[in-house]
mmCIF file of C-alpha atoms in Angstrom:
data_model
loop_
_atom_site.group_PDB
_atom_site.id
_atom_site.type_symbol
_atom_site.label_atom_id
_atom_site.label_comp_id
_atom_site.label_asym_id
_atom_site.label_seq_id
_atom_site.Cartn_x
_atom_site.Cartn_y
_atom_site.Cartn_z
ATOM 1 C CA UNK G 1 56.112 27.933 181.162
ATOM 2 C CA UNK G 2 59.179 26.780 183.209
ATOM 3 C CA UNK G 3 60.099 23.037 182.178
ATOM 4 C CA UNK G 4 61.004 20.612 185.630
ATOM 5 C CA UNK G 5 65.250 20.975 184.447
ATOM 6 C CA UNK G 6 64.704 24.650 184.774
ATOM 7 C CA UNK G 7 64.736 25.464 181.000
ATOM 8 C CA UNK G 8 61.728 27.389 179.193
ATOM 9 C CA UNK G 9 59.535 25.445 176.939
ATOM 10 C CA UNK G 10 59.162 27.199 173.533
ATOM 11 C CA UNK G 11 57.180 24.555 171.649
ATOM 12 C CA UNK G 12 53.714 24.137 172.138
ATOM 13 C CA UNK G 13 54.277 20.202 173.635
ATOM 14 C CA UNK G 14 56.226 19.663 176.286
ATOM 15 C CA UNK G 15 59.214 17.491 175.938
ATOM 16 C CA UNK G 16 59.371 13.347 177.341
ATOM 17 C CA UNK G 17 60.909 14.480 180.540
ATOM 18 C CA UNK G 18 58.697 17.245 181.250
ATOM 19 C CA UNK G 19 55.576 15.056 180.506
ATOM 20 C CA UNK G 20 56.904 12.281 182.365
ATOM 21 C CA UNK G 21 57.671 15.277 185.472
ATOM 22 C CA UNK G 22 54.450 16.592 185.130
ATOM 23 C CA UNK G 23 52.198 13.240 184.797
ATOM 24 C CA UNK G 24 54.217 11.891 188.113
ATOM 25 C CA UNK G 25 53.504 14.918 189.993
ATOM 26 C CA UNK G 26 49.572 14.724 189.075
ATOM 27 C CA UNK G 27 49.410 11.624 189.894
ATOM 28 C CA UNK G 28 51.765 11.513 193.028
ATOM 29 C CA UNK G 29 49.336 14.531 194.130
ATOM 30 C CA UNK G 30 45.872 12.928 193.634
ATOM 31 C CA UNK G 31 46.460 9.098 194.454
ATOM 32 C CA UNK G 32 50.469 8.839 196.420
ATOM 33 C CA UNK G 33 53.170 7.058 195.757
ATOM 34 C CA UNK G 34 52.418 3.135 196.108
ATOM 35 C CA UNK G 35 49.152 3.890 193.746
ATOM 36 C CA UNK G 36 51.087 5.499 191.344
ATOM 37 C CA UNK G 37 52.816 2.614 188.729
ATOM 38 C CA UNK G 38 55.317 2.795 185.753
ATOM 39 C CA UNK G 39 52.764 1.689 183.833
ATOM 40 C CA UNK G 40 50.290 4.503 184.554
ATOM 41 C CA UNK G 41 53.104 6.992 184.106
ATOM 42 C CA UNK G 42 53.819 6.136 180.755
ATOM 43 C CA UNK G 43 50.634 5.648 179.610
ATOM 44 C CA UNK G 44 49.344 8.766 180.653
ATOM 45 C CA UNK G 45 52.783 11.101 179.736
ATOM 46 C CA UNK G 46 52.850 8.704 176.265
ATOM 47 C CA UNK G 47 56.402 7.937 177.160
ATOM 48 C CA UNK G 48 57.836 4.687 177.113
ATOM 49 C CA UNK G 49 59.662 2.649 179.800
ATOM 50 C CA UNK G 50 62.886 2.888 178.165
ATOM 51 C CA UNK G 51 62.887 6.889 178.047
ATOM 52 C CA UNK G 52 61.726 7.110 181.759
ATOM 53 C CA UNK G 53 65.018 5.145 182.497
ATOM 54 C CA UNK G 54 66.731 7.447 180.625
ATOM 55 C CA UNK G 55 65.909 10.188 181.862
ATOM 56 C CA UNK G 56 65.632 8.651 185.546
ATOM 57 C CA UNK G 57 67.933 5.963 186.098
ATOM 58 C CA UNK G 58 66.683 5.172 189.616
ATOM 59 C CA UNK G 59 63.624 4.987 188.118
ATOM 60 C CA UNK G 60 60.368 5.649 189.583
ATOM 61 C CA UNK G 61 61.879 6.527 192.950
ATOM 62 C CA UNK G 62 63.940 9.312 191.371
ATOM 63 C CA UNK G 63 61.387 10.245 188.879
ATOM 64 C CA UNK G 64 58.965 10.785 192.193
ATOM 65 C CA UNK G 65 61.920 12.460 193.934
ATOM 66 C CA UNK G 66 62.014 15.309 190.533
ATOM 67 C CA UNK G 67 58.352 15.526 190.486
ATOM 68 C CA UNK G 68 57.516 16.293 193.984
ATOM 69 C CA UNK G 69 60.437 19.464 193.539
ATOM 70 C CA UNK G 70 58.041 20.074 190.703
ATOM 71 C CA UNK G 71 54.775 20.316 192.379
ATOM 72 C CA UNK G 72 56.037 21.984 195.540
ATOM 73 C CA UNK G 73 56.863 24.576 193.212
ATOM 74 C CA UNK G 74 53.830 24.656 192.305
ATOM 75 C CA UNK G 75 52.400 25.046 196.163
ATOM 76 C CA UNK G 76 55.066 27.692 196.456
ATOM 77 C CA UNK G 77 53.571 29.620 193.746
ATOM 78 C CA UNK G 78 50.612 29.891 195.201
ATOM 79 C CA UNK G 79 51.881 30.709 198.760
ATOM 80 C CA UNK G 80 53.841 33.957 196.949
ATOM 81 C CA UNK G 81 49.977 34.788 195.789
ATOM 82 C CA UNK G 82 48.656 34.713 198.706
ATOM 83 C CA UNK G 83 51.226 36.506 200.556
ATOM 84 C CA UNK G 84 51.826 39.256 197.778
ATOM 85 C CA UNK G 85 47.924 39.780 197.791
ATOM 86 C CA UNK G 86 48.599 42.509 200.474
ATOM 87 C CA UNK G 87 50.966 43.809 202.862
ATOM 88 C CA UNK G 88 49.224 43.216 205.971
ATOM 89 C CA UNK G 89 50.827 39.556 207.029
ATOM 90 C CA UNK G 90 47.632 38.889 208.916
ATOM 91 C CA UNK G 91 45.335 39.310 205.646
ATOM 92 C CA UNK G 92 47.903 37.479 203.680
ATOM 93 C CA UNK G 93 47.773 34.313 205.086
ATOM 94 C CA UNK G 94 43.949 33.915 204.921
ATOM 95 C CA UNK G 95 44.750 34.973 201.142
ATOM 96 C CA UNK G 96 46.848 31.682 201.401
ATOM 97 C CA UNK G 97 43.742 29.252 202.667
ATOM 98 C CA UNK G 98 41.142 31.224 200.190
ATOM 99 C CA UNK G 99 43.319 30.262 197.371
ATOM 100 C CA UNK G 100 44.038 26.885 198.612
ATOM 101 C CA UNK G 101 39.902 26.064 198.669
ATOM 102 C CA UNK G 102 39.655 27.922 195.364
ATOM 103 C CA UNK G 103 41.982 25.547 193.638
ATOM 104 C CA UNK G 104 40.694 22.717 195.670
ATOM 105 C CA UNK G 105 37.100 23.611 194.430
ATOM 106 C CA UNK G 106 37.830 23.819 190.836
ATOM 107 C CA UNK G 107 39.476 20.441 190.856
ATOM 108 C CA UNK G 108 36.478 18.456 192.729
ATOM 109 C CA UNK G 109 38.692 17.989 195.620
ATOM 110 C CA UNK G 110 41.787 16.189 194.245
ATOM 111 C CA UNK G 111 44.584 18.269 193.613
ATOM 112 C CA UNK G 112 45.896 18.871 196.876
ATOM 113 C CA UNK G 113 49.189 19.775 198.709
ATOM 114 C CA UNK G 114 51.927 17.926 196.734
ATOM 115 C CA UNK G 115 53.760 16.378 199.331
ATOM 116 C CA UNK G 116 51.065 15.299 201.830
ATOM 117 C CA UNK G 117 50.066 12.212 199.915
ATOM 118 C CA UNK G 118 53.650 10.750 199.418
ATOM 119 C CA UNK G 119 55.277 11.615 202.161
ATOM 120 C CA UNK G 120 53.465 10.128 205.253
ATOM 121 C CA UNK G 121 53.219 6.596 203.364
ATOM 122 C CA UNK G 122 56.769 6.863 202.744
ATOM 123 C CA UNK G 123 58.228 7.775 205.739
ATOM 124 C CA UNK G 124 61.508 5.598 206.918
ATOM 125 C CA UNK G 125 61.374 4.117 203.695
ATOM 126 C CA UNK G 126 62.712 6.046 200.912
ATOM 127 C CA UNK G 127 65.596 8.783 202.162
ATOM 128 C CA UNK G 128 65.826 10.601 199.274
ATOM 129 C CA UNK G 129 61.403 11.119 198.925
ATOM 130 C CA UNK G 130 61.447 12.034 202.352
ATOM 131 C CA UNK G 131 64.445 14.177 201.561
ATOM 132 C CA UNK G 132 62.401 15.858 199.024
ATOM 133 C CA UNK G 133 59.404 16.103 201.014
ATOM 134 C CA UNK G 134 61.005 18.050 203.815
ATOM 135 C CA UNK G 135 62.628 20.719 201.481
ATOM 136 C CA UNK G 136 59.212 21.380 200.582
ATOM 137 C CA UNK G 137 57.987 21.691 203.822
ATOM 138 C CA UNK G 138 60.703 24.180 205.273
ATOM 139 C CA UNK G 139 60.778 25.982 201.587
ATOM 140 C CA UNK G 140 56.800 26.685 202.228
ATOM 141 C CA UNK G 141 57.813 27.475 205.754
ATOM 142 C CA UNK G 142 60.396 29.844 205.081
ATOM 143 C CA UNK G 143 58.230 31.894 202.719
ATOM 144 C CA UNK G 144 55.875 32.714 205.200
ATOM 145 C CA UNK G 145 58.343 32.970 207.899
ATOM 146 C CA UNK G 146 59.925 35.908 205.593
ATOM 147 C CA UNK G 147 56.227 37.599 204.736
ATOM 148 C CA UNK G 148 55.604 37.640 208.981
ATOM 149 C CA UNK G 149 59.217 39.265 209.475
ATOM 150 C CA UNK G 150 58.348 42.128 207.134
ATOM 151 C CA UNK G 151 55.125 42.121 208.772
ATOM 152 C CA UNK G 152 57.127 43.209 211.789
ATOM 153 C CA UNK G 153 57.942 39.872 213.881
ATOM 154 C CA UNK G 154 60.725 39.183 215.210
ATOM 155 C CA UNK G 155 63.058 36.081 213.729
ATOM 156 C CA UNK G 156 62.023 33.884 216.132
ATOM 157 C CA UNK G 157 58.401 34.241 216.608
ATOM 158 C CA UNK G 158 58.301 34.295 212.788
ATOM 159 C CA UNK G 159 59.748 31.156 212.685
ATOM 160 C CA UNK G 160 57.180 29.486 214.790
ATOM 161 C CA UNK G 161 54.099 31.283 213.594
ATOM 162 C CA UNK G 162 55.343 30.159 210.350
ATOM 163 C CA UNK G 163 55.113 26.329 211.479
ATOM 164 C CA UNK G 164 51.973 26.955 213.109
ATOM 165 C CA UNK G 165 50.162 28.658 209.463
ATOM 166 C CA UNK G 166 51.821 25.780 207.710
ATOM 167 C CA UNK G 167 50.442 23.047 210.289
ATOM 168 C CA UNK G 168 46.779 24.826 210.002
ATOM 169 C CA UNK G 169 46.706 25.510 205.989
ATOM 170 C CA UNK G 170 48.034 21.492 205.329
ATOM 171 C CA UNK G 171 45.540 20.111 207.970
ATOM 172 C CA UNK G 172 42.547 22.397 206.635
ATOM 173 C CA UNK G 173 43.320 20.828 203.414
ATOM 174 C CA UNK G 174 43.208 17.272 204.235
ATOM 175 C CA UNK G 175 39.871 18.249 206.374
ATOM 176 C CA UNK G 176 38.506 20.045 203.010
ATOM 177 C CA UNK G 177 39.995 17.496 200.835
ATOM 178 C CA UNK G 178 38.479 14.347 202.847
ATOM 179 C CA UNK G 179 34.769 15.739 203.573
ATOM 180 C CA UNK G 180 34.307 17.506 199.562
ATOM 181 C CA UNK G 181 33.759 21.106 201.563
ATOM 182 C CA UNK G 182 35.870 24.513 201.464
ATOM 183 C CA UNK G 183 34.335 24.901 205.224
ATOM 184 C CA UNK G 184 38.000 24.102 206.961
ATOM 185 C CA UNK G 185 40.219 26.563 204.891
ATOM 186 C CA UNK G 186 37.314 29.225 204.904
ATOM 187 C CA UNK G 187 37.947 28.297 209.069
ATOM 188 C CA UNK G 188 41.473 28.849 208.650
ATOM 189 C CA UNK G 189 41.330 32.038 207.127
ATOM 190 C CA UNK G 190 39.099 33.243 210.066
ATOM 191 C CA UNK G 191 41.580 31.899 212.560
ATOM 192 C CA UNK G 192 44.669 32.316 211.246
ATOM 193 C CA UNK G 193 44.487 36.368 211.057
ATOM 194 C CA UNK G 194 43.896 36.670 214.586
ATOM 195 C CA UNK G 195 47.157 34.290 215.316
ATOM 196 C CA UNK G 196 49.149 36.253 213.449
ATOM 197 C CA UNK G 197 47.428 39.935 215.109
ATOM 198 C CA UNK G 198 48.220 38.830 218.487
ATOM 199 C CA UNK G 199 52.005 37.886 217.647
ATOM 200 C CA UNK G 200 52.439 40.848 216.078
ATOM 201 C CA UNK G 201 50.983 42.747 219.722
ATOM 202 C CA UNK G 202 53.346 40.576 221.971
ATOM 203 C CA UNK G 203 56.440 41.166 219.590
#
């Protein structure tokens, strides 16, 4: 398992940092930002405030910053999945929303997209989370931009497909998220194959 600084962990328990990383991320990705206090953060990582500080000196704004990296990792992880799952780039991004409602299944609905949460309350407020919010957003992009390229689209139209997949598979997911039912993403992987098809005839 890859610690948030980049190293590998080799002990069974995670170090303060990576707890702290980790807890912020959960929590960022289940409740938001404003919801989200010091307190709670070291309670739940069993850090204390002085070794958040030390690790963060901007404190929970840059801890937030480092965790959000960490959990759109985590999204992009699951994007690679889905788009590995087969060479077609059609069939690959409904792979994408079938794993997205798998994972949003198995935790009751809460562990969404990452970024969603934090960013929108956030924006025009905090540079650097919004900063970190759109590197996500345009490192998700990108991936699927590349996977509809080798599918055969040109630069361009893979560039805008990709925004359009992105758009669909993050508003499926607040849909799915918000009424407790996989029926939106299940939608999306319906839809977004035939998108992608009919690109791939006008390229």
């Amino acid at each position: 398992m890859s610690s948030p600084d980049g190293t590998t962990e080799t002990s069974t328990a995670p170090d303060t940092r990576t707890r702290l990383v980790t807890t912020t991320a959960s929590l960022l990705q289940r409740q938001g930002y404003e919801a989200t206090s010091i307190k709670r953060i070291t309670t739940d990582a069993g850090a204390t405030f002085g070794s958040l500080y030390h690790f963060f000196p901007g404190g929970k704004e840059e801890l937030a910053a480092e965790a959000l990296r960490f959990g759109a990792d985590d999204f992009a992880r699951l994007l690679r999945k889905g788009l590995a799952s087969t060479e077609d780039p059609a069939e690959a991004v409904a792979s994408c929303a079938l794993l997205l409602a798998d994972t949003l299944r198995e935790s009751e609905w809460t562990d969404g997209c990452p970024v969603a949460a934090t960013a929108l309350e956030l924006i025009g407020r905090s540079p650097l989370l919004q900063q970190a919010s759109d590197d996500a957003l345009r490192d998700w992009r990108s991936l699927i931009a590349d996977k509809l390229r080798r599918g055969g689209l040109p630069d361009d139209a893979a560039d805008s497909l990709a925004c359009t997949v992105l758009s669909t598979l993050e508003g499926a997911e607040l849909l799915s998220r918000v009424s407790g039912d996989d029926e939106p993403l299940r939608l999306a992987a319906q839809h977004l194959p035939v998108l992608v098809e009919a690109a791939r005839r006008d390229a």
